[in-house]
C-alpha angles and dihedrals in degrees: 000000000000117000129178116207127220122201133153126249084273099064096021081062099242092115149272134283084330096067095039088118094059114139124240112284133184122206121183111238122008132314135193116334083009090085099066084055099049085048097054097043110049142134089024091047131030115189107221101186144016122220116202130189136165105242089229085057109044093041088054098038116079083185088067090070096060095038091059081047088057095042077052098062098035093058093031088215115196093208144016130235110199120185124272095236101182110197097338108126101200094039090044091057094052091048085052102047087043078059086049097046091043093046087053097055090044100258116129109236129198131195142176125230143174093235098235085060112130083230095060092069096047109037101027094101091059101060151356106291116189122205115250143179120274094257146021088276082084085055098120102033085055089052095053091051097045085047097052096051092043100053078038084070096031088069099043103246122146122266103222111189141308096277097043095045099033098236130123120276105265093207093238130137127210120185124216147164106271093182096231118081115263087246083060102048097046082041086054092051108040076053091060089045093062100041096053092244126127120271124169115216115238082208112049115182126206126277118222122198108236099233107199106233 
């Protein structure tokens, strides 16, 4: 399975704050933090090119968007390695619209972010995003999970679900035939409420932090 990798001008070793304006760049094969992955998916994944971008320039540059597109349909990836961007907010926000980008053209992107990324909230819906550390320190934890799901998919196994296979909700709802009525299965429940037991909602609602004024 073919895969392209994106990273900014920190990870793809142009340099740090100071190169944050760098312009999108494609390199054949892998560069920088791209090694550890390609280590850790063959034979199953080859990644066949390496996108790099300063965070400053893709975040202030609406062409960006259509140039990874075109890089898309050059290299035909069959999946997307975003990242992982841990708790960087800028970075974080590139890795998630590259997700977007890839989910709109039918390639299945993955990510890794630290949960409380700016970029967790927006762009979670449009890939498989896996929960980091706060910082690079997490690097090689983060490898082995993004790893594990994508050679998970490689090999076309199901993804069951976030906490079976370790990644982010997504926030999306599939609906499907349980083979017990709807009036069962909340009678079932409420049962196991009362009763103290475990239950699991078919229906979870958001959770908003109470900020004091």
């Amino acid at each position: 399975m073919k895969a392209i990798h994106y990273i900014n001008q920190f990870f793809g070793q142009i340099g740090a704050e100071d190169k944050a304006d760098y312009p999108l760049e494609v390199r054949d094969g892998i560069v920088g933090s791209g090694a550890a992955f390609q280590a850790a998916l063959q034979p199953e994944v080859e990644i066949v090119a390496t996108i790099i971008c300063g965070d400053n320039y893709f975040n202030e540059n609406e062409a960006v968007k259509e140039q990874i597109a075109d890089v898309f349909r050059q290299y035909k990836p069959e999946c997307i390695i975003a990242g992982p961007a841990f708790n960087a907010g800028r970075y974080g926000m590139a890795c998630g619209e590259v997700c977007k980008i890839a989910d709109s053209m039918g390639i299945t992107a993955f990510s890794g972010m630290f949960p409380e990324n700016p970029g967790v909230d927006i762009y979670r819906q449009y890939g498989y995003i896996v929960p980091t550390k706060n910082s690079a320190v997490g690097m090689r934890a983060a490898v082995k999970a993004m790893s594990s799901l994508i050679k998970k998919f490689a090999s076309n196994q199901e993804l069951i679900g976030p906490d079976v296979d370790g990644y982010i909700k997504r926030g999306v709802r599939y609906q499907y035939h349980t083979g017990v009525m709807g009036s069962k299965r909340a009678v079932d429940m409420l049962m196991a409420k009362l009763k103290g037991e475990p239950f699991e909602t078919e229906l979870p609602m958001p959770v908003y932090d109470k900020i004091e004024p």
